[in-house]
Amino acid sequence: MTITRRTLLTAGAALPFASALHAQTWPGDQTIKVMVPFPPGGSTDIIGRMVAEHLQKQLTATVIVENLPGATGTIGVAAVARAKPDGYTLLMGSVGTMVTNHFAYEKLPFTIDSIAPVINLAETPNVLMVRPDLPVKTPGELIAYMKANPGKLQYGSSGIASSAHVACELLKLRAGVDAVHVPYKGGTPMLNDLMAGTIDFSIDQISSALKLMQAGRIRALAVASRTRSTQLPGVPTLAETIPDFVSSPWFCVGAPAGTPRPVIMRVNTALNSMLADKAVLAKLEGFGILPVGGTPEDLAALMKREAAQMRELSTRVNLRNS
């Protein structure tokens, strides 16, 4: 055996030991940063601050939130992808930042494998909703109406490749109908036009439109979650009309690829315990957010399924932001 080969073998054998040693001493007295790639105040930021607060208690470490918005979250994700994979930088991610953006941008400074999955924390169900005077009361009636009026209805979204855009295009694909996309610069102006009857329908987050639906200013036809929503108990799931149709934007935690597995599992365990906290659950419910939890492998499998769906959709629909 040559010295070079012996050196390589020794170095290779030392890597797992070094990783385990790092996990034993982590986090020590160093600060953990939770990167939120969106401005303060939104759902991702709200959950990110809950994550930071809980990790600080569970790990007896200093945990801070850093907001780095821009380019639909890609600037913040790029910063995490470049960070040292030592467990001191975490990403507060979402289906958009983890999957959709890879089909919405021609070039990104990172790949879908640049962020290691840690845990899928929660999801916020979408709801299929229509303008109050549209002569339909069920998803089946809406689909029949669109088939009778091909290309005449307009649906709104908060922008190209947004959750609403993707969900409505999936509805068109799965139901075999046509409608015109009207993108807006955010969810509020879109909902205002839906109430006014300027557009006909959308599929957006329950939390954004719940009060408007309860007031009768927008009509809810179906929730796009796996099960019926406690917030809209009388509204069926869209899957009851279109089998297996689920559109529930999710929120997760990731870390730079190469972060030691023991560190990832410590964060995963701490955040699964957060989802068992009654105060946390009550706060999430108040925002219309449902807890999920699970293993890093569960999140990896979800990302794989979402990517396959987006890949199919992107061959039929232009999802490009640039």
PDB file of C-alpha atoms in Angstrom:
ATOM      1  CA  MET A   1       0.000   0.000   0.000  1.00  0.00           C
ATOM      2  CA  THR A   2       1.422   3.378  -0.949  1.00  0.00           C
ATOM      3  CA  ILE A   3       1.487   6.305   1.401  1.00  0.00           C
ATOM      4  CA  THR A   4      -0.907   8.216  -0.831  1.00  0.00           C
ATOM      5  CA  ARG A   5      -3.470   5.436  -0.800  1.00  0.00           C
ATOM      6  CA  ARG A   6      -3.120   4.935   2.954  1.00  0.00           C
ATOM      7  CA  THR A   7      -3.592   8.665   3.469  1.00  0.00           C
ATOM      8  CA  LEU A   8      -6.756   8.665   1.357  1.00  0.00           C
ATOM      9  CA  LEU A   9      -8.208   5.662   3.160  1.00  0.00           C
ATOM     10  CA  THR A  10      -7.462   7.203   6.542  1.00  0.00           C
ATOM     11  CA  ALA A  11      -9.033  10.496   5.532  1.00  0.00           C
ATOM     12  CA  GLY A  12     -12.125   8.717   4.221  1.00  0.00           C
ATOM     13  CA  ALA A  13     -12.541   6.739   7.417  1.00  0.00           C
ATOM     14  CA  ALA A  14     -12.179   9.917   9.455  1.00  0.00           C
ATOM     15  CA  LEU A  15     -15.118  11.672   7.771  1.00  0.00           C
ATOM     16  CA  PRO A  16     -17.920   9.802   9.593  1.00  0.00           C
ATOM     17  CA  PHE A  17     -16.047  10.225  12.865  1.00  0.00           C
ATOM     18  CA  ALA A  18     -15.659  13.963  12.282  1.00  0.00           C
ATOM     19  CA  SER A  19     -19.352  14.247  11.392  1.00  0.00           C
ATOM     20  CA  ALA A  20     -20.395  12.420  14.559  1.00  0.00           C
ATOM     21  CA  LEU A  21     -18.047  14.522  16.672  1.00  0.00           C
ATOM     22  CA  HIS A  22     -19.453  17.717  15.157  1.00  0.00           C
ATOM     23  CA  ALA A  23     -23.003  16.564  15.944  1.00  0.00           C
ATOM     24  CA  GLN A  24     -22.048  15.899  19.569  1.00  0.00           C
ATOM     25  CA  THR A  25     -20.723  19.424  20.053  1.00  0.00           C
ATOM     26  CA  TRP A  26     -23.309  21.166  17.841  1.00  0.00           C
ATOM     27  CA  PRO A  27     -24.637  23.789  18.292  1.00  0.00           C
ATOM     28  CA  GLY A  28     -22.325  24.802  21.140  1.00  0.00           C
ATOM     29  CA  ASP A  29     -22.196  28.563  21.604  1.00  0.00           C
ATOM     30  CA  GLN A  30     -22.565  29.461  17.929  1.00  0.00           C
ATOM     31  CA  THR A  31     -25.648  31.209  16.567  1.00  0.00           C
ATOM     32  CA  ILE A  32     -28.019  29.298  14.284  1.00  0.00           C
ATOM     33  CA  LYS A  33     -29.559  31.354  11.484  1.00  0.00           C
ATOM     34  CA  VAL A  34     -32.957  30.533   9.983  1.00  0.00           C
ATOM     35  CA  MET A  35     -33.054  32.117   6.534  1.00  0.00           C
ATOM     36  CA  VAL A  36     -36.511  33.258   5.423  1.00  0.00           C
ATOM     37  CA  PRO A  37     -36.379  34.093   1.700  1.00  0.00           C
ATOM     38  CA  PHE A  38     -39.415  36.384   1.871  1.00  0.00           C
ATOM     39  CA  PRO A  39     -40.294  39.666   3.635  1.00  0.00           C
ATOM     40  CA  PRO A  40     -41.556  39.696   7.236  1.00  0.00           C
ATOM     41  CA  GLY A  41     -45.240  39.087   7.857  1.00  0.00           C
ATOM     42  CA  GLY A  42     -46.102  36.326   5.391  1.00  0.00           C
ATOM     43  CA  SER A  43     -46.845  32.678   6.137  1.00  0.00           C
ATOM     44  CA  THR A  44     -43.234  31.571   5.558  1.00  0.00           C
ATOM     45  CA  ASP A  45     -41.939  34.254   7.913  1.00  0.00           C
ATOM     46  CA  ILE A  46     -44.538  33.472  10.595  1.00  0.00           C
ATOM     47  CA  ILE A  47     -43.631  29.788  10.616  1.00  0.00           C
ATOM     48  CA  GLY A  48     -39.915  30.595  10.388  1.00  0.00           C
ATOM     49  CA  ARG A  49     -40.119  32.635  13.589  1.00  0.00           C
ATOM     50  CA  MET A  50     -41.950  29.815  15.336  1.00  0.00           C
ATOM     51  CA  VAL A  51     -39.162  27.482  14.212  1.00  0.00           C
ATOM     52  CA  ALA A  52     -36.460  29.803  15.540  1.00  0.00           C
ATOM     53  CA  GLU A  53     -38.221  30.241  18.882  1.00  0.00           C
ATOM     54  CA  HIS A  54     -38.687  26.512  19.370  1.00  0.00           C
ATOM     55  CA  LEU A  55     -35.163  25.553  18.304  1.00  0.00           C
ATOM     56  CA  GLN A  56     -33.760  28.117  20.718  1.00  0.00           C
ATOM     57  CA  LYS A  57     -35.613  26.423  23.573  1.00  0.00           C
ATOM     58  CA  GLN A  58     -34.933  22.847  22.493  1.00  0.00           C
ATOM     59  CA  LEU A  59     -31.242  23.297  21.667  1.00  0.00           C
ATOM     60  CA  THR A  60     -30.461  25.937  24.323  1.00  0.00           C
ATOM     61  CA  ALA A  61     -28.785  27.946  21.597  1.00  0.00           C
ATOM     62  CA  THR A  62     -29.138  31.388  20.076  1.00  0.00           C
ATOM     63  CA  VAL A  63     -31.338  31.148  16.995  1.00  0.00           C
ATOM     64  CA  ILE A  64     -32.122  34.152  14.817  1.00  0.00           C
ATOM     65  CA  VAL A  65     -34.268  34.783  11.754  1.00  0.00           C
ATOM     66  CA  GLU A  66     -32.824  36.568   8.738  1.00  0.00           C
ATOM     67  CA  ASN A  67     -35.157  37.769   5.994  1.00  0.00           C
ATOM     68  CA  LEU A  68     -33.527  37.859   2.574  1.00  0.00           C
ATOM     69  CA  PRO A  69     -36.342  38.373   0.049  1.00  0.00           C
ATOM     70  CA  GLY A  70     -36.184  38.752  -3.711  1.00  0.00           C
ATOM     71  CA  ALA A  71     -36.810  36.896  -6.977  1.00  0.00           C
ATOM     72  CA  THR A  72     -39.613  34.762  -5.515  1.00  0.00           C
ATOM     73  CA  GLY A  73     -37.351  33.429  -2.791  1.00  0.00           C
ATOM     74  CA  THR A  74     -34.400  32.461  -4.960  1.00  0.00           C
ATOM     75  CA  ILE A  75     -31.998  35.020  -3.439  1.00  0.00           C
ATOM     76  CA  GLY A  76     -32.423  33.627   0.067  1.00  0.00           C
ATOM     77  CA  VAL A  77     -32.204  30.025  -1.115  1.00  0.00           C
ATOM     78  CA  ALA A  78     -28.995  30.798  -3.009  1.00  0.00           C
ATOM     79  CA  ALA A  79     -27.474  32.203   0.191  1.00  0.00           C
ATOM     80  CA  VAL A  80     -28.298  28.995   2.072  1.00  0.00           C
ATOM     81  CA  ALA A  81     -26.979  26.829  -0.770  1.00  0.00           C
ATOM     82  CA  ARG A  82     -23.645  28.707  -0.549  1.00  0.00           C
ATOM     83  CA  ALA A  83     -23.446  28.471   3.244  1.00  0.00           C
ATOM     84  CA  LYS A  84     -21.116  26.102   5.047  1.00  0.00           C
ATOM     85  CA  PRO A  85     -22.947  22.790   5.702  1.00  0.00           C
ATOM     86  CA  ASP A  86     -22.337  22.833   9.429  1.00  0.00           C
ATOM     87  CA  GLY A  87     -25.876  23.173  10.789  1.00  0.00           C
ATOM     88  CA  TYR A  88     -25.617  26.868  11.583  1.00  0.00           C
ATOM     89  CA  THR A  89     -27.634  27.947   8.531  1.00  0.00           C
ATOM     90  CA  LEU A  90     -31.124  26.604   7.936  1.00  0.00           C
ATOM     91  CA  LEU A  91     -33.673  27.451   5.269  1.00  0.00           C
ATOM     92  CA  MET A  92     -37.325  28.153   5.958  1.00  0.00           C
ATOM     93  CA  GLY A  93     -38.536  26.809   2.638  1.00  0.00           C
ATOM     94  CA  SER A  94     -41.748  26.096   0.779  1.00  0.00           C
ATOM     95  CA  VAL A  95     -42.976  24.176  -2.232  1.00  0.00           C
ATOM     96  CA  GLY A  96     -42.205  27.278  -4.288  1.00  0.00           C
ATOM     97  CA  THR A  97     -38.600  27.687  -3.202  1.00  0.00           C
ATOM     98  CA  MET A  98     -37.813  23.968  -3.011  1.00  0.00           C
ATOM     99  CA  VAL A  99     -39.482  22.803  -6.232  1.00  0.00           C
ATOM    100  CA  THR A 100     -41.548  25.228  -8.319  1.00  0.00           C
ATOM    101  CA  ASN A 101     -38.830  27.842  -8.865  1.00  0.00           C
ATOM    102  CA  HIS A 102     -36.691  25.239 -10.607  1.00  0.00           C
ATOM    103  CA  PHE A 103     -39.332  25.163 -13.350  1.00  0.00           C
ATOM    104  CA  ALA A 104     -40.094  28.895 -13.227  1.00  0.00           C
ATOM    105  CA  TYR A 105     -36.567  30.218 -13.853  1.00  0.00           C
ATOM    106  CA  GLU A 106     -34.317  29.412 -16.794  1.00  0.00           C
ATOM    107  CA  LYS A 107     -31.154  29.574 -14.695  1.00  0.00           C
ATOM    108  CA  LEU A 108     -30.659  29.385 -10.953  1.00  0.00           C
ATOM    109  CA  PRO A 109     -27.374  29.533  -8.997  1.00  0.00           C
ATOM    110  CA  PHE A 110     -28.295  26.253  -7.267  1.00  0.00           C
ATOM    111  CA  THR A 111     -29.985  22.943  -8.051  1.00  0.00           C
ATOM    112  CA  ILE A 112     -32.861  21.100  -6.443  1.00  0.00           C
ATOM    113  CA  ASP A 113     -30.226  18.979  -4.642  1.00  0.00           C
ATOM    114  CA  SER A 114     -28.434  22.018  -3.175  1.00  0.00           C
ATOM    115  CA  ILE A 115     -30.755  21.999  -0.161  1.00  0.00           C
ATOM    116  CA  ALA A 116     -30.938  18.895   2.048  1.00  0.00           C
ATOM    117  CA  PRO A 117     -34.467  18.080   3.284  1.00  0.00           C
ATOM    118  CA  VAL A 118     -34.924  18.302   7.064  1.00  0.00           C
ATOM    119  CA  ILE A 119     -38.672  18.283   7.739  1.00  0.00           C
ATOM    120  CA  ASN A 120     -41.993  19.133   6.134  1.00  0.00           C
ATOM    121  CA  LEU A 121     -43.571  21.256   8.834  1.00  0.00           C
ATOM    122  CA  ALA A 122     -46.995  22.272   7.640  1.00  0.00           C
ATOM    123  CA  GLU A 123     -49.342  22.896   4.764  1.00  0.00           C
ATOM    124  CA  THR A 124     -52.019  25.447   4.021  1.00  0.00           C
ATOM    125  CA  PRO A 125     -54.880  24.057   1.945  1.00  0.00           C
ATOM    126  CA  ASN A 126     -55.993  25.794  -1.218  1.00  0.00           C
ATOM    127  CA  VAL A 127     -59.656  26.336  -1.993  1.00  0.00           C
ATOM    128  CA  LEU A 128     -61.416  26.488  -5.353  1.00  0.00           C
ATOM    129  CA  MET A 129     -63.474  29.681  -5.286  1.00  0.00           C
ATOM    130  CA  VAL A 130     -65.572  31.596  -7.777  1.00  0.00           C
ATOM    131  CA  ARG A 131     -67.110  35.032  -8.138  1.00  0.00           C
ATOM    132  CA  PRO A 132     -70.374  35.167  -6.192  1.00  0.00           C
ATOM    133  CA  ASP A 133     -72.625  35.530  -9.249  1.00  0.00           C
ATOM    134  CA  LEU A 134     -71.132  32.702 -11.335  1.00  0.00           C
ATOM    135  CA  PRO A 135     -73.988  30.217 -11.918  1.00  0.00           C
ATOM    136  CA  VAL A 136     -72.200  27.196 -10.419  1.00  0.00           C
ATOM    137  CA  LYS A 137     -72.281  25.715  -6.919  1.00  0.00           C
ATOM    138  CA  THR A 138     -70.097  22.616  -7.206  1.00  0.00           C
ATOM    139  CA  PRO A 139     -66.771  21.713  -8.841  1.00  0.00           C
ATOM    140  CA  GLY A 140     -68.648  19.473 -11.265  1.00  0.00           C
ATOM    141  CA  GLU A 141     -70.892  22.349 -12.316  1.00  0.00           C
ATOM    142  CA  LEU A 142     -67.858  24.614 -12.808  1.00  0.00           C
ATOM    143  CA  ILE A 143     -66.150  22.018 -15.005  1.00  0.00           C
ATOM    144  CA  ALA A 144     -69.350  21.552 -17.043  1.00  0.00           C
ATOM    145  CA  TYR A 145     -69.693  25.331 -17.384  1.00  0.00           C
ATOM    146  CA  MET A 146     -66.114  25.652 -18.634  1.00  0.00           C
ATOM    147  CA  LYS A 147     -66.640  22.847 -21.133  1.00  0.00           C
ATOM    148  CA  ALA A 148     -69.744  24.635 -22.412  1.00  0.00           C
ATOM    149  CA  ASN A 149     -67.815  27.922 -22.598  1.00  0.00           C
ATOM    150  CA  PRO A 150     -64.270  26.919 -23.666  1.00  0.00           C
ATOM    151  CA  GLY A 151     -61.688  29.624 -23.135  1.00  0.00           C
ATOM    152  CA  LYS A 152     -64.253  32.204 -21.983  1.00  0.00           C
ATOM    153  CA  LEU A 153     -63.640  32.063 -18.228  1.00  0.00           C
ATOM    154  CA  GLN A 154     -60.724  33.816 -16.590  1.00  0.00           C
ATOM    155  CA  TYR A 155     -58.882  32.704 -13.486  1.00  0.00           C
ATOM    156  CA  GLY A 156     -56.623  34.826 -11.325  1.00  0.00           C
ATOM    157  CA  SER A 157     -53.334  34.179  -9.553  1.00  0.00           C
ATOM    158  CA  SER A 158     -50.768  36.142  -7.587  1.00  0.00           C
ATOM    159  CA  GLY A 159     -48.282  35.755 -10.448  1.00  0.00           C
ATOM    160  CA  ILE A 160     -46.591  33.408 -12.874  1.00  0.00           C
ATOM    161  CA  ALA A 161     -45.667  30.071 -11.226  1.00  0.00           C
ATOM    162  CA  SER A 162     -47.496  31.017  -8.019  1.00  0.00           C
ATOM    163  CA  SER A 163     -49.422  28.369  -6.138  1.00  0.00           C
ATOM    164  CA  ALA A 164     -52.700  29.589  -7.642  1.00  0.00           C
ATOM    165  CA  HIS A 165     -51.268  29.534 -11.173  1.00  0.00           C
ATOM    166  CA  VAL A 166     -49.976  25.989 -10.797  1.00  0.00           C
ATOM    167  CA  ALA A 167     -53.172  24.725  -9.129  1.00  0.00           C
ATOM    168  CA  CYS A 168     -55.485  26.212 -11.762  1.00  0.00           C
ATOM    169  CA  GLU A 169     -53.380  24.845 -14.606  1.00  0.00           C
ATOM    170  CA  LEU A 170     -53.478  21.413 -12.963  1.00  0.00           C
ATOM    171  CA  LEU A 171     -57.260  21.732 -12.749  1.00  0.00           C
ATOM    172  CA  LYS A 172     -57.419  22.536 -16.462  1.00  0.00           C
ATOM    173  CA  LEU A 173     -55.150  19.606 -17.255  1.00  0.00           C
ATOM    174  CA  ARG A 174     -56.930  17.059 -15.072  1.00  0.00           C
ATOM    175  CA  ALA A 175     -60.476  18.180 -15.967  1.00  0.00           C
ATOM    176  CA  GLY A 176     -59.824  18.728 -19.671  1.00  0.00           C
ATOM    177  CA  VAL A 177     -61.054  22.334 -19.680  1.00  0.00           C
ATOM    178  CA  ASP A 178     -59.733  25.696 -20.844  1.00  0.00           C
ATOM    179  CA  ALA A 179     -59.594  29.098 -19.142  1.00  0.00           C
ATOM    180  CA  VAL A 180     -57.512  32.267 -19.469  1.00  0.00           C
ATOM    181  CA  HIS A 181     -54.842  33.095 -16.880  1.00  0.00           C
ATOM    182  CA  VAL A 182     -54.838  36.620 -15.435  1.00  0.00           C
ATOM    183  CA  PRO A 183     -51.708  37.119 -13.258  1.00  0.00           C
ATOM    184  CA  TYR A 184     -51.681  39.788 -10.556  1.00  0.00           C
ATOM    185  CA  LYS A 185     -48.948  41.363  -8.454  1.00  0.00           C
ATOM    186  CA  GLY A 186     -50.084  39.636  -5.284  1.00  0.00           C
ATOM    187  CA  GLY A 187     -53.082  37.866  -3.832  1.00  0.00           C
ATOM    188  CA  THR A 188     -54.995  40.906  -2.537  1.00  0.00           C
ATOM    189  CA  PRO A 189     -55.669  42.591  -5.898  1.00  0.00           C
ATOM    190  CA  MET A 190     -56.606  39.203  -7.344  1.00  0.00           C
ATOM    191  CA  LEU A 191     -59.189  38.610  -4.594  1.00  0.00           C
ATOM    192  CA  ASN A 192     -60.548  42.134  -5.041  1.00  0.00           C
ATOM    193  CA  ASP A 193     -61.180  41.472  -8.732  1.00  0.00           C
ATOM    194  CA  LEU A 194     -62.723  38.080  -7.947  1.00  0.00           C
ATOM    195  CA  MET A 195     -65.182  39.762  -5.588  1.00  0.00           C
ATOM    196  CA  ALA A 196     -65.921  42.406  -8.220  1.00  0.00           C
ATOM    197  CA  GLY A 197     -66.532  39.765 -10.890  1.00  0.00           C
ATOM    198  CA  THR A 198     -63.659  40.921 -13.106  1.00  0.00           C
ATOM    199  CA  ILE A 199     -62.325  37.354 -13.077  1.00  0.00           C
ATOM    200  CA  ASP A 200     -64.281  34.141 -12.622  1.00  0.00           C
ATOM    201  CA  PHE A 201     -62.376  31.796 -10.330  1.00  0.00           C
ATOM    202  CA  SER A 202     -59.127  30.926  -8.601  1.00  0.00           C
ATOM    203  CA  ILE A 203     -57.549  28.264  -6.401  1.00  0.00           C
ATOM    204  CA  ASP A 204     -55.766  30.001  -3.541  1.00  0.00           C
ATOM    205  CA  GLN A 205     -55.029  29.599   0.145  1.00  0.00           C
ATOM    206  CA  ILE A 206     -57.938  29.297   2.548  1.00  0.00           C
ATOM    207  CA  SER A 207     -56.179  31.625   4.984  1.00  0.00           C
ATOM    208  CA  SER A 208     -56.154  34.432   2.402  1.00  0.00           C
ATOM    209  CA  ALA A 209     -59.854  34.336   1.554  1.00  0.00           C
ATOM    210  CA  LEU A 210     -61.607  32.726   4.541  1.00  0.00           C
ATOM    211  CA  LYS A 211     -63.296  35.888   5.831  1.00  0.00           C
ATOM    212  CA  LEU A 212     -64.438  36.829   2.321  1.00  0.00           C
ATOM    213  CA  MET A 213     -65.952  33.378   1.811  1.00  0.00           C
ATOM    214  CA  GLN A 214     -67.633  33.430   5.214  1.00  0.00           C
ATOM    215  CA  ALA A 215     -69.135  36.822   4.335  1.00  0.00           C
ATOM    216  CA  GLY A 216     -70.472  35.506   1.035  1.00  0.00           C
ATOM    217  CA  ARG A 217     -68.347  37.844  -1.057  1.00  0.00           C
ATOM    218  CA  ILE A 218     -66.634  34.849  -2.698  1.00  0.00           C
ATOM    219  CA  ARG A 219     -68.141  31.369  -3.118  1.00  0.00           C
ATOM    220  CA  ALA A 220     -66.101  28.349  -2.043  1.00  0.00           C
ATOM    221  CA  LEU A 221     -66.695  25.255  -4.178  1.00  0.00           C
ATOM    222  CA  ALA A 222     -64.092  22.807  -2.845  1.00  0.00           C
ATOM    223  CA  VAL A 223     -60.958  22.572  -0.743  1.00  0.00           C
ATOM    224  CA  ALA A 224     -57.886  21.156  -2.470  1.00  0.00           C
ATOM    225  CA  SER A 225     -56.584  19.350   0.605  1.00  0.00           C
ATOM    226  CA  ARG A 226     -56.545  15.595   1.294  1.00  0.00           C
ATOM    227  CA  THR A 227     -59.404  15.921   3.769  1.00  0.00           C
ATOM    228  CA  ARG A 228     -62.146  18.434   4.396  1.00  0.00           C
ATOM    229  CA  SER A 229     -61.192  21.600   6.246  1.00  0.00           C
ATOM    230  CA  THR A 230     -62.415  22.319   9.759  1.00  0.00           C
ATOM    231  CA  GLN A 231     -62.608  25.979   8.707  1.00  0.00           C
ATOM    232  CA  LEU A 232     -64.995  25.144   5.851  1.00  0.00           C
ATOM    233  CA  PRO A 233     -66.635  21.956   7.158  1.00  0.00           C
ATOM    234  CA  GLY A 234     -69.496  21.960   4.660  1.00  0.00           C
ATOM    235  CA  VAL A 235     -67.262  22.306   1.622  1.00  0.00           C
ATOM    236  CA  PRO A 236     -66.179  19.083  -0.142  1.00  0.00           C
ATOM    237  CA  THR A 237     -62.661  18.266  -1.273  1.00  0.00           C
ATOM    238  CA  LEU A 238     -61.791  18.717  -4.923  1.00  0.00           C
ATOM    239  CA  ALA A 239     -60.590  15.111  -4.876  1.00  0.00           C
ATOM    240  CA  GLU A 240     -64.218  14.051  -4.461  1.00  0.00           C
ATOM    241  CA  THR A 241     -64.739  15.291  -8.026  1.00  0.00           C
ATOM    242  CA  ILE A 242     -61.251  14.824  -9.513  1.00  0.00           C
ATOM    243  CA  PRO A 243     -59.638  11.756  -7.887  1.00  0.00           C
ATOM    244  CA  ASP A 244     -56.342  12.391  -6.076  1.00  0.00           C
ATOM    245  CA  PHE A 245     -56.387  16.130  -6.820  1.00  0.00           C
ATOM    246  CA  VAL A 246     -54.451  17.765  -3.979  1.00  0.00           C
ATOM    247  CA  SER A 247     -53.028  21.280  -3.969  1.00  0.00           C
ATOM    248  CA  SER A 248     -51.815  22.293  -0.531  1.00  0.00           C
ATOM    249  CA  PRO A 249     -48.757  24.563  -0.472  1.00  0.00           C
ATOM    250  CA  TRP A 250     -46.336  23.307   2.159  1.00  0.00           C
ATOM    251  CA  PHE A 251     -43.636  24.798   4.345  1.00  0.00           C
ATOM    252  CA  CYS A 252     -40.441  23.008   5.274  1.00  0.00           C
ATOM    253  CA  VAL A 253     -36.987  23.362   6.771  1.00  0.00           C
ATOM    254  CA  GLY A 254     -33.877  22.556   4.767  1.00  0.00           C
ATOM    255  CA  ALA A 255     -30.120  22.844   5.196  1.00  0.00           C
ATOM    256  CA  PRO A 256     -27.142  23.191   2.857  1.00  0.00           C
ATOM    257  CA  ALA A 257     -26.393  19.906   1.097  1.00  0.00           C
ATOM    258  CA  GLY A 258     -23.707  18.031   2.995  1.00  0.00           C
ATOM    259  CA  THR A 259     -24.929  19.035   6.448  1.00  0.00           C
ATOM    260  CA  PRO A 260     -24.118  16.081   8.762  1.00  0.00           C
ATOM    261  CA  ARG A 261     -26.959  13.613   9.108  1.00  0.00           C
ATOM    262  CA  PRO A 262     -26.850  13.638  12.941  1.00  0.00           C
ATOM    263  CA  VAL A 263     -27.320  17.418  12.910  1.00  0.00           C
ATOM    264  CA  ILE A 264     -30.236  17.164  10.478  1.00  0.00           C
ATOM    265  CA  MET A 265     -31.855  14.561  12.718  1.00  0.00           C
ATOM    266  CA  ARG A 266     -31.444  16.717  15.826  1.00  0.00           C
ATOM    267  CA  VAL A 267     -33.252  19.560  14.065  1.00  0.00           C
ATOM    268  CA  ASN A 268     -35.875  17.142  12.746  1.00  0.00           C
ATOM    269  CA  THR A 269     -36.537  15.718  16.225  1.00  0.00           C
ATOM    270  CA  ALA A 270     -36.768  19.186  17.764  1.00  0.00           C
ATOM    271  CA  LEU A 271     -39.247  20.390  15.140  1.00  0.00           C
ATOM    272  CA  ASN A 272     -41.386  17.270  15.320  1.00  0.00           C
ATOM    273  CA  SER A 273     -41.715  18.025  19.022  1.00  0.00           C
ATOM    274  CA  MET A 274     -42.752  21.582  18.125  1.00  0.00           C
ATOM    275  CA  LEU A 275     -45.670  20.152  16.151  1.00  0.00           C
ATOM    276  CA  ALA A 276     -46.829  18.311  19.272  1.00  0.00           C
ATOM    277  CA  ASP A 277     -47.008  21.537  21.283  1.00  0.00           C
ATOM    278  CA  LYS A 278     -50.637  22.586  21.868  1.00  0.00           C
ATOM    279  CA  ALA A 279     -49.814  26.294  21.837  1.00  0.00           C
ATOM    280  CA  VAL A 280     -48.023  25.934  18.483  1.00  0.00           C
ATOM    281  CA  LEU A 281     -50.902  23.922  17.041  1.00  0.00           C
ATOM    282  CA  ALA A 282     -53.406  26.562  18.150  1.00  0.00           C
ATOM    283  CA  LYS A 283     -51.346  29.301  16.554  1.00  0.00           C
ATOM    284  CA  LEU A 284     -51.034  27.385  13.284  1.00  0.00           C
ATOM    285  CA  GLU A 285     -54.774  26.698  13.236  1.00  0.00           C
ATOM    286  CA  GLY A 286     -55.416  30.402  13.669  1.00  0.00           C
ATOM    287  CA  PHE A 287     -53.626  31.016  10.381  1.00  0.00           C
ATOM    288  CA  GLY A 288     -55.392  28.136   8.624  1.00  0.00           C
ATOM    289  CA  ILE A 289     -52.173  26.100   8.601  1.00  0.00           C
ATOM    290  CA  LEU A 290     -52.143  22.332   9.190  1.00  0.00           C
ATOM    291  CA  PRO A 291     -49.201  20.551  10.901  1.00  0.00           C
ATOM    292  CA  VAL A 292     -47.453  17.730   9.022  1.00  0.00           C
ATOM    293  CA  GLY A 293     -44.094  16.604  10.443  1.00  0.00           C
ATOM    294  CA  GLY A 294     -42.236  13.402   9.613  1.00  0.00           C
ATOM    295  CA  THR A 295     -38.745  12.411   8.499  1.00  0.00           C
ATOM    296  CA  PRO A 296     -36.289  13.989   6.044  1.00  0.00           C
ATOM    297  CA  GLU A 297     -37.096  11.075   3.736  1.00  0.00           C
ATOM    298  CA  ASP A 298     -40.784  12.003   3.821  1.00  0.00           C
ATOM    299  CA  LEU A 299     -39.917  15.503   2.624  1.00  0.00           C
ATOM    300  CA  ALA A 300     -37.548  14.151  -0.029  1.00  0.00           C
ATOM    301  CA  ALA A 301     -40.324  11.895  -1.382  1.00  0.00           C
ATOM    302  CA  LEU A 302     -42.762  14.814  -1.437  1.00  0.00           C
ATOM    303  CA  MET A 303     -40.278  16.949  -3.351  1.00  0.00           C
ATOM    304  CA  LYS A 304     -39.808  14.138  -5.869  1.00  0.00           C
ATOM    305  CA  ARG A 305     -43.555  13.851  -6.437  1.00  0.00           C
ATOM    306  CA  GLU A 306     -43.990  17.602  -6.765  1.00  0.00           C
ATOM    307  CA  ALA A 307     -41.082  17.830  -9.204  1.00  0.00           C
ATOM    308  CA  ALA A 308     -42.572  15.093 -11.387  1.00  0.00           C
ATOM    309  CA  GLN A 309     -45.896  16.919 -11.448  1.00  0.00           C
ATOM    310  CA  MET A 310     -44.227  20.239 -12.268  1.00  0.00           C
ATOM    311  CA  ARG A 311     -42.147  18.605 -14.982  1.00  0.00           C
ATOM    312  CA  GLU A 312     -45.298  17.300 -16.657  1.00  0.00           C
ATOM    313  CA  LEU A 313     -47.073  20.639 -16.290  1.00  0.00           C
ATOM    314  CA  SER A 314     -44.125  22.657 -17.613  1.00  0.00           C
ATOM    315  CA  THR A 315     -44.257  20.750 -20.911  1.00  0.00           C
ATOM    316  CA  ARG A 316     -47.769  22.126 -21.461  1.00  0.00           C
ATOM    317  CA  VAL A 317     -47.724  25.518 -19.756  1.00  0.00           C
ATOM    318  CA  ASN A 318     -45.235  28.383 -19.731  1.00  0.00           C
ATOM    319  CA  LEU A 319     -44.217  28.756 -16.095  1.00  0.00           C
ATOM    320  CA  ARG A 320     -41.123  30.845 -16.746  1.00  0.00           C
ATOM    321  CA  ASN A 321     -40.528  34.032 -14.768  1.00  0.00           C
ATOM    322  CA  SER A 322     -37.426  34.875 -16.771  1.00  0.00           C
TER     323      SER A 322
END
